[in-house]
């Protein structure tokens, strides 16, 4: 009898354009995980509306992100790929968990402070309770593991605290999720400020390589990348700009640091930047071609959306009914 797979949950927001950093740091590494885990990958559109969105653009971006998941190699037969807004259990469980989360816990969340500073004209309640919805996302599917970056660790800790508090009152209802520690993706930095990670929300378009950028745009951005006043292609903490480009080149070609340094020994930054740009463009070309193919196949994508929403709702409803019964909501008459 085959051992039951552990459950893994993750997702990305349906805002902005995904970057090379998102691809190399997360998406590319998700592809092999279904061998070891039962995977749920969410297009996180409910979280997106804590900031005002253009409705038509949000719909378009959500579909584009779901297509990108598949184009990157996530098989929707082996992985459950769905829209958060198509599974009402996310919002239902979030309301319940709000009642088991303390104001002081939410006030300590550093992302709330950061986003409040960025969106001072729209500090809404959703921005404040965002971590509770994230907890609901994870606990709804009884996730064993969650791949999280350093910036999300605080939210995962809160999720664990809420689950343990709820279990302490009502018994063994939720699994206590762990951070996924597996193959670490490349940590890609901004091309204009290599002390910060490459971000899809960066206001400077030259700072990030977007997954749908064409070859000319990619090469132009790399030519403008910040390096240093030297000309030696060498990996070193005191050369963050050139080290970041080496990391990107390594991720795109599979070469080691030593091989990269040897390849460009005696060559200047101009040659190296061009090579990195060409390697990145070649890496993204198959992905872009697959996106173009999938975008034309409306019936297939619509089928994935429908079937995966049904799968996600089936699993989510099992947890939600259990929670509702525990807290005393009336049983549904069927």
Short mmCIF file of C-alpha atoms in Angstrom, two decimals:
data_model
loop_
_atom_site.label_atom_id
_atom_site.label_comp_id
_atom_site.label_asym_id
_atom_site.label_seq_id
_atom_site.Cartn_x
_atom_site.Cartn_y
_atom_site.Cartn_z
CA UNK A 1 0.00 0.00 0.00
CA UNK A 2 1.47 3.36 -1.06
CA UNK A 3 2.25 5.78 1.73
CA UNK A 4 -0.11 8.78 1.80
CA UNK A 5 1.62 11.91 0.56
CA UNK A 6 1.97 14.94 2.78
CA UNK A 7 0.08 18.03 1.66
CA UNK A 8 1.87 21.13 0.39
CA UNK A 9 0.14 24.48 -0.13
CA UNK A 10 1.45 27.59 -1.85
CA UNK A 11 0.30 30.45 -4.03
CA UNK A 12 1.18 33.74 -5.66
CA UNK A 13 -0.75 36.98 -5.81
CA UNK A 14 -2.56 37.88 -9.02
CA UNK A 15 -0.97 41.33 -9.11
CA UNK A 16 2.02 42.65 -11.02
CA UNK A 17 4.07 40.66 -13.50
CA UNK A 18 6.07 37.66 -12.31
CA UNK A 19 9.81 38.12 -12.49
CA UNK A 20 12.81 35.96 -13.23
CA UNK A 21 13.30 35.94 -9.44
CA UNK A 22 9.82 34.44 -8.89
CA UNK A 23 10.55 31.81 -11.54
CA UNK A 24 14.03 30.76 -10.39
CA UNK A 25 13.30 31.20 -6.68
CA UNK A 26 9.96 29.40 -6.50
CA UNK A 27 7.94 28.42 -9.57
CA UNK A 28 10.64 26.36 -11.30
CA UNK A 29 11.21 24.36 -8.11
CA UNK A 30 7.50 23.63 -7.57
CA UNK A 31 7.41 21.40 -10.66
CA UNK A 32 9.00 18.30 -9.11
CA UNK A 33 7.23 18.52 -5.76
CA UNK A 34 4.15 16.52 -6.79
CA UNK A 35 6.33 13.40 -6.73
CA UNK A 36 6.62 13.74 -2.95
CA UNK A 37 3.60 15.87 -1.99
CA UNK A 38 -0.07 16.35 -2.75
CA UNK A 39 0.20 19.95 -4.00
CA UNK A 40 -2.31 22.79 -3.95
CA UNK A 41 -1.25 25.90 -5.87
CA UNK A 42 -3.54 28.85 -5.46
CA UNK A 43 -3.90 31.98 -7.60
CA UNK A 44 -4.24 34.33 -4.67
CA UNK A 45 -6.81 36.85 -5.89
CA UNK A 46 -8.64 37.51 -2.60
CA UNK A 47 -5.46 38.78 -0.96
CA UNK A 48 -4.91 41.04 -3.96
CA UNK A 49 -7.84 43.35 -3.17
CA UNK A 50 -6.33 44.74 0.04
CA UNK A 51 -4.95 47.23 -2.50
CA UNK A 52 -7.36 48.76 -5.04
CA UNK A 53 -7.37 46.83 -8.31
CA UNK A 54 -8.80 47.49 -11.75
CA UNK A 55 -11.43 44.68 -12.03
CA UNK A 56 -10.78 43.79 -15.68
CA UNK A 57 -7.02 43.84 -15.11
CA UNK A 58 -7.29 41.63 -12.00
CA UNK A 59 -9.30 39.04 -13.94
CA UNK A 60 -6.78 39.12 -16.77
CA UNK A 61 -3.79 38.82 -14.43
CA UNK A 62 -5.38 35.96 -12.49
CA UNK A 63 -5.90 33.95 -15.68
CA UNK A 64 -2.40 34.83 -16.91
CA UNK A 65 -0.90 33.59 -13.63
CA UNK A 66 -2.83 30.32 -13.77
CA UNK A 67 -1.59 29.82 -17.33
CA UNK A 68 1.97 30.57 -16.18
CA UNK A 69 1.72 27.88 -13.50
CA UNK A 70 0.87 25.33 -16.19
CA UNK A 71 3.41 26.69 -18.69
CA UNK A 72 6.15 26.37 -16.07
CA UNK A 73 5.45 22.65 -15.90
CA UNK A 74 2.81 22.22 -13.18
CA UNK A 75 0.51 19.47 -14.43
CA UNK A 76 -3.09 20.34 -13.41
CA UNK A 77 -3.88 16.62 -13.27
CA UNK A 78 -1.18 16.03 -10.64
CA UNK A 79 -1.42 19.41 -8.87
CA UNK A 80 -4.57 21.25 -7.83
CA UNK A 81 -4.25 24.68 -9.48
CA UNK A 82 -7.17 26.98 -8.73
CA UNK A 83 -8.43 30.51 -8.01
CA UNK A 84 -8.72 31.39 -4.32
CA UNK A 85 -11.98 33.27 -5.03
CA UNK A 86 -13.55 30.09 -6.48
CA UNK A 87 -13.28 28.31 -3.12
CA UNK A 88 -15.58 30.07 -0.65
CA UNK A 89 -14.06 28.10 2.22
CA UNK A 90 -11.08 30.48 2.26
CA UNK A 91 -13.24 33.44 3.27
CA UNK A 92 -15.55 31.39 5.51
CA UNK A 93 -12.70 29.90 7.51
CA UNK A 94 -10.94 33.28 7.67
CA UNK A 95 -13.95 34.82 9.43
CA UNK A 96 -14.00 32.00 11.99
CA UNK A 97 -10.23 32.24 12.59
CA UNK A 98 -10.54 36.03 13.00
CA UNK A 99 -12.44 35.22 16.18
CA UNK A 100 -9.48 33.18 17.47
CA UNK A 101 -6.78 35.73 16.60
CA UNK A 102 -5.76 38.55 18.92
CA UNK A 103 -5.43 42.20 17.91
CA UNK A 104 -1.96 42.35 19.46
CA UNK A 105 -0.78 39.49 17.23
CA UNK A 106 -1.92 41.29 14.09
CA UNK A 107 -0.46 44.61 15.22
CA UNK A 108 2.97 42.98 15.42
CA UNK A 109 2.92 41.91 11.76
CA UNK A 110 5.71 43.78 9.98
CA UNK A 111 4.03 43.48 6.55
CA UNK A 112 1.01 45.39 7.85
CA UNK A 113 3.29 48.20 8.94
CA UNK A 114 5.13 48.19 5.60
CA UNK A 115 1.97 48.11 3.46
CA UNK A 116 0.27 50.76 5.61
CA UNK A 117 3.21 53.06 4.94
CA UNK A 118 2.96 52.38 1.19
CA UNK A 119 -0.84 52.76 1.01
CA UNK A 120 -1.54 55.39 3.66
CA UNK A 121 -4.72 56.47 1.86
CA UNK A 122 -6.23 52.96 2.07
CA UNK A 123 -5.37 51.30 5.39
CA UNK A 124 -8.34 48.94 5.37
CA UNK A 125 -9.38 46.14 7.71
CA UNK A 126 -8.45 43.55 5.08
CA UNK A 127 -4.86 44.78 5.13
CA UNK A 128 -4.88 44.29 8.91
CA UNK A 129 -6.46 40.80 8.88
CA UNK A 130 -4.57 39.62 5.77
CA UNK A 131 -2.49 37.13 7.87
CA UNK A 132 -5.70 35.46 9.11
CA UNK A 133 -6.83 34.83 5.54
CA UNK A 134 -3.36 33.42 4.86
CA UNK A 135 -3.78 31.14 7.89
CA UNK A 136 -7.15 30.03 6.51
CA UNK A 137 -5.57 29.32 3.10
CA UNK A 138 -3.09 26.93 4.70
CA UNK A 139 -5.28 25.30 7.37
CA UNK A 140 -8.23 24.78 5.01
CA UNK A 141 -6.24 22.12 3.14
CA UNK A 142 -4.62 20.65 6.26
CA UNK A 143 -1.24 21.50 4.76
CA UNK A 144 1.76 19.75 6.27
CA UNK A 145 4.27 22.06 4.62
CA UNK A 146 4.30 25.55 3.14
CA UNK A 147 7.18 26.95 1.04
CA UNK A 148 7.72 30.44 2.46
CA UNK A 149 10.30 33.16 2.04
CA UNK A 150 11.85 34.97 4.98
CA UNK A 151 9.29 37.78 4.59
CA UNK A 152 6.41 35.32 5.16
CA UNK A 153 7.84 33.37 8.12
CA UNK A 154 6.08 35.66 10.61
CA UNK A 155 2.73 34.85 8.96
CA UNK A 156 3.42 31.10 9.10
CA UNK A 157 4.26 31.38 12.80
CA UNK A 158 0.93 33.15 13.38
CA UNK A 159 -0.83 30.38 11.42
CA UNK A 160 0.73 27.80 13.72
CA UNK A 161 -0.27 29.80 16.81
CA UNK A 162 -3.90 30.09 15.64
CA UNK A 163 -4.08 26.36 14.80
CA UNK A 164 -2.62 25.36 18.16
CA UNK A 165 -5.00 27.71 20.00
CA UNK A 166 -8.01 26.29 18.13
CA UNK A 167 -6.86 22.70 18.71
CA UNK A 168 -6.33 23.48 22.39
CA UNK A 169 -10.00 24.42 22.71
CA UNK A 170 -11.69 21.91 20.38
CA UNK A 171 -9.31 18.98 20.02
CA UNK A 172 -7.31 17.78 17.04
CA UNK A 173 -8.87 19.80 14.20
CA UNK A 174 -5.96 21.33 12.26
CA UNK A 175 -2.56 20.01 11.26
CA UNK A 176 0.23 22.29 12.45
CA UNK A 177 2.05 23.31 9.26
CA UNK A 178 5.82 23.46 8.93
CA UNK A 179 7.94 25.63 6.66
CA UNK A 180 9.00 23.67 3.59
CA UNK A 181 12.74 23.17 3.63
CA UNK A 182 13.76 21.59 0.39
CA UNK A 183 15.65 22.55 -2.71
CA UNK A 184 16.37 26.24 -2.34
CA UNK A 185 15.74 28.31 -5.45
CA UNK A 186 18.14 30.95 -6.66
CA UNK A 187 17.97 34.13 -4.59
CA UNK A 188 17.75 36.69 -7.38
CA UNK A 189 18.31 40.35 -6.55
CA UNK A 190 17.23 43.60 -8.18
CA UNK A 191 19.31 44.64 -11.20
CA UNK A 192 19.30 48.25 -9.96
CA UNK A 193 19.73 47.63 -6.23
CA UNK A 194 21.42 44.25 -5.66
CA UNK A 195 20.94 44.48 -1.87
CA UNK A 196 17.16 43.97 -2.40
CA UNK A 197 15.39 40.99 -3.93
CA UNK A 198 14.00 41.29 -7.46
CA UNK A 199 10.37 42.28 -7.02
CA UNK A 200 7.34 42.41 -9.28
CA UNK A 201 6.21 45.54 -7.43
CA UNK A 202 9.45 47.48 -8.01
CA UNK A 203 8.65 50.93 -9.43
CA UNK A 204 11.78 50.87 -11.59
CA UNK A 205 11.06 48.61 -14.63
CA UNK A 206 14.80 48.20 -15.24
CA UNK A 207 15.22 46.53 -11.83
CA UNK A 208 13.37 43.35 -12.77
CA UNK A 209 13.28 40.86 -15.64
CA UNK A 210 9.63 39.99 -16.25
CA UNK A 211 8.80 36.52 -17.53
CA UNK A 212 7.15 37.88 -20.67
CA UNK A 213 9.95 40.35 -21.54
CA UNK A 214 11.25 39.87 -25.08
CA UNK A 215 14.91 39.14 -25.81
CA UNK A 216 15.84 42.75 -26.69
CA UNK A 217 14.26 44.07 -23.50
CA UNK A 218 16.02 41.45 -21.38
CA UNK A 219 19.45 42.20 -22.89
CA UNK A 220 18.89 45.96 -22.55
CA UNK A 221 18.02 45.59 -18.83
CA UNK A 222 21.11 43.49 -18.17
CA UNK A 223 23.31 46.03 -19.95
CA UNK A 224 21.97 48.65 -17.51
CA UNK A 225 22.43 46.43 -14.45
CA UNK A 226 24.32 47.99 -11.53
CA UNK A 227 27.73 46.41 -10.91
CA UNK A 228 30.85 48.17 -9.52
CA UNK A 229 33.82 50.20 -10.66
CA UNK A 230 36.04 47.18 -11.31
CA UNK A 231 35.90 44.95 -14.37
CA UNK A 232 36.69 41.51 -12.94
CA UNK A 233 33.93 38.88 -13.09
CA UNK A 234 34.39 37.51 -9.57
CA UNK A 235 31.91 36.26 -6.96
CA UNK A 236 32.40 38.19 -3.73
CA UNK A 237 30.31 39.74 -0.90
CA UNK A 238 31.85 43.14 -1.71
CA UNK A 239 30.60 42.83 -5.33
CA UNK A 240 26.82 42.33 -4.85
CA UNK A 241 25.90 43.47 -8.36
CA UNK A 242 28.26 41.19 -10.24
CA UNK A 243 27.60 38.32 -7.79
CA UNK A 244 23.87 38.63 -8.54
CA UNK A 245 24.55 38.41 -12.28
CA UNK A 246 26.74 35.34 -11.68
CA UNK A 247 23.86 33.75 -9.73
CA UNK A 248 21.48 34.41 -12.63
CA UNK A 249 23.95 33.05 -15.18
CA UNK A 250 24.51 29.95 -13.06
CA UNK A 251 20.77 29.34 -12.70
CA UNK A 252 20.27 29.74 -16.46
CA UNK A 253 23.21 27.57 -17.55
CA UNK A 254 23.77 25.10 -14.70
CA UNK A 255 27.41 26.18 -14.36
CA UNK A 256 29.31 26.57 -11.08
CA UNK A 257 30.78 29.83 -9.78
CA UNK A 258 34.27 28.57 -10.65
CA UNK A 259 33.23 27.72 -14.21
CA UNK A 260 31.65 31.16 -14.70
CA UNK A 261 34.70 32.98 -13.33
CA UNK A 262 36.98 30.90 -15.58
CA UNK A 263 34.78 31.47 -18.66
CA UNK A 264 34.96 35.26 -18.26
CA UNK A 265 38.53 35.52 -16.98
CA UNK A 266 40.13 38.50 -18.69
CA UNK A 267 36.81 39.68 -20.18
CA UNK A 268 34.99 42.84 -19.11
CA UNK A 269 31.55 43.45 -17.68
CA UNK A 270 30.15 44.31 -21.12
CA UNK A 271 30.78 40.81 -22.45
CA UNK A 272 29.49 39.23 -19.27
CA UNK A 273 26.27 41.28 -19.12
CA UNK A 274 25.50 40.38 -22.73
CA UNK A 275 26.06 36.67 -22.02
CA UNK A 276 23.81 36.79 -18.94
CA UNK A 277 21.09 38.54 -20.93
CA UNK A 278 21.24 35.96 -23.72
CA UNK A 279 21.22 33.06 -21.24
CA UNK A 280 18.20 34.49 -19.39
CA UNK A 281 16.34 35.09 -22.67
CA UNK A 282 17.05 31.51 -23.81
CA UNK A 283 15.86 30.17 -20.46
CA UNK A 284 12.53 32.02 -20.73
CA UNK A 285 11.84 31.36 -24.43
CA UNK A 286 10.25 27.87 -23.99
CA UNK A 287 8.11 29.20 -21.12
CA UNK A 288 6.92 32.13 -23.25
CA UNK A 289 6.11 29.83 -26.19
CA UNK A 290 4.09 27.54 -23.92
CA UNK A 291 2.19 30.53 -22.47
CA UNK A 292 1.32 31.61 -26.02
CA UNK A 293 0.02 28.11 -26.88
CA UNK A 294 -2.04 27.77 -23.70
CA UNK A 295 -3.49 31.27 -23.99
CA UNK A 296 -5.05 30.30 -27.34
CA UNK A 297 -6.64 27.13 -25.91
CA UNK A 298 -9.57 28.69 -24.04
CA UNK A 299 -11.52 25.44 -23.70
CA UNK A 300 -8.59 23.64 -22.07
CA UNK A 301 -7.87 26.43 -19.56
CA UNK A 302 -11.58 26.81 -18.73
CA UNK A 303 -11.71 23.06 -18.09
CA UNK A 304 -8.72 23.24 -15.75
CA UNK A 305 -10.32 26.13 -13.86
CA UNK A 306 -13.63 24.26 -13.46
CA UNK A 307 -12.20 20.84 -12.57
CA UNK A 308 -9.56 22.12 -10.16
CA UNK A 309 -12.05 24.40 -8.38
CA UNK A 310 -14.26 21.33 -7.82
CA UNK A 311 -11.30 19.37 -6.43
CA UNK A 312 -10.25 22.23 -4.15
CA UNK A 313 -13.82 22.82 -2.92
CA UNK A 314 -14.27 19.12 -2.12
CA UNK A 315 -11.15 19.05 0.07
CA UNK A 316 -11.82 22.45 1.64
CA UNK A 317 -15.41 21.58 2.56
CA UNK A 318 -14.27 18.61 4.65
CA UNK A 319 -12.18 20.87 6.89
CA UNK A 320 -14.80 23.63 6.96
CA UNK A 321 -17.66 21.32 8.00
CA UNK A 322 -15.51 19.88 10.77
CA UNK A 323 -14.67 23.37 12.07
CA UNK A 324 -18.29 24.53 11.87
CA UNK A 325 -19.46 21.53 13.84
CA UNK A 326 -16.77 22.03 16.51
CA UNK A 327 -17.70 25.66 17.17
CA UNK A 328 -21.44 24.94 17.30
CA UNK A 329 -22.88 26.10 13.98
CA UNK A 330 -26.18 24.31 13.13
CA UNK A 331 -25.81 21.26 10.96
CA UNK A 332 -26.82 21.66 7.31
CA UNK A 333 -29.89 19.73 6.21
CA UNK A 334 -29.21 17.93 2.94
#
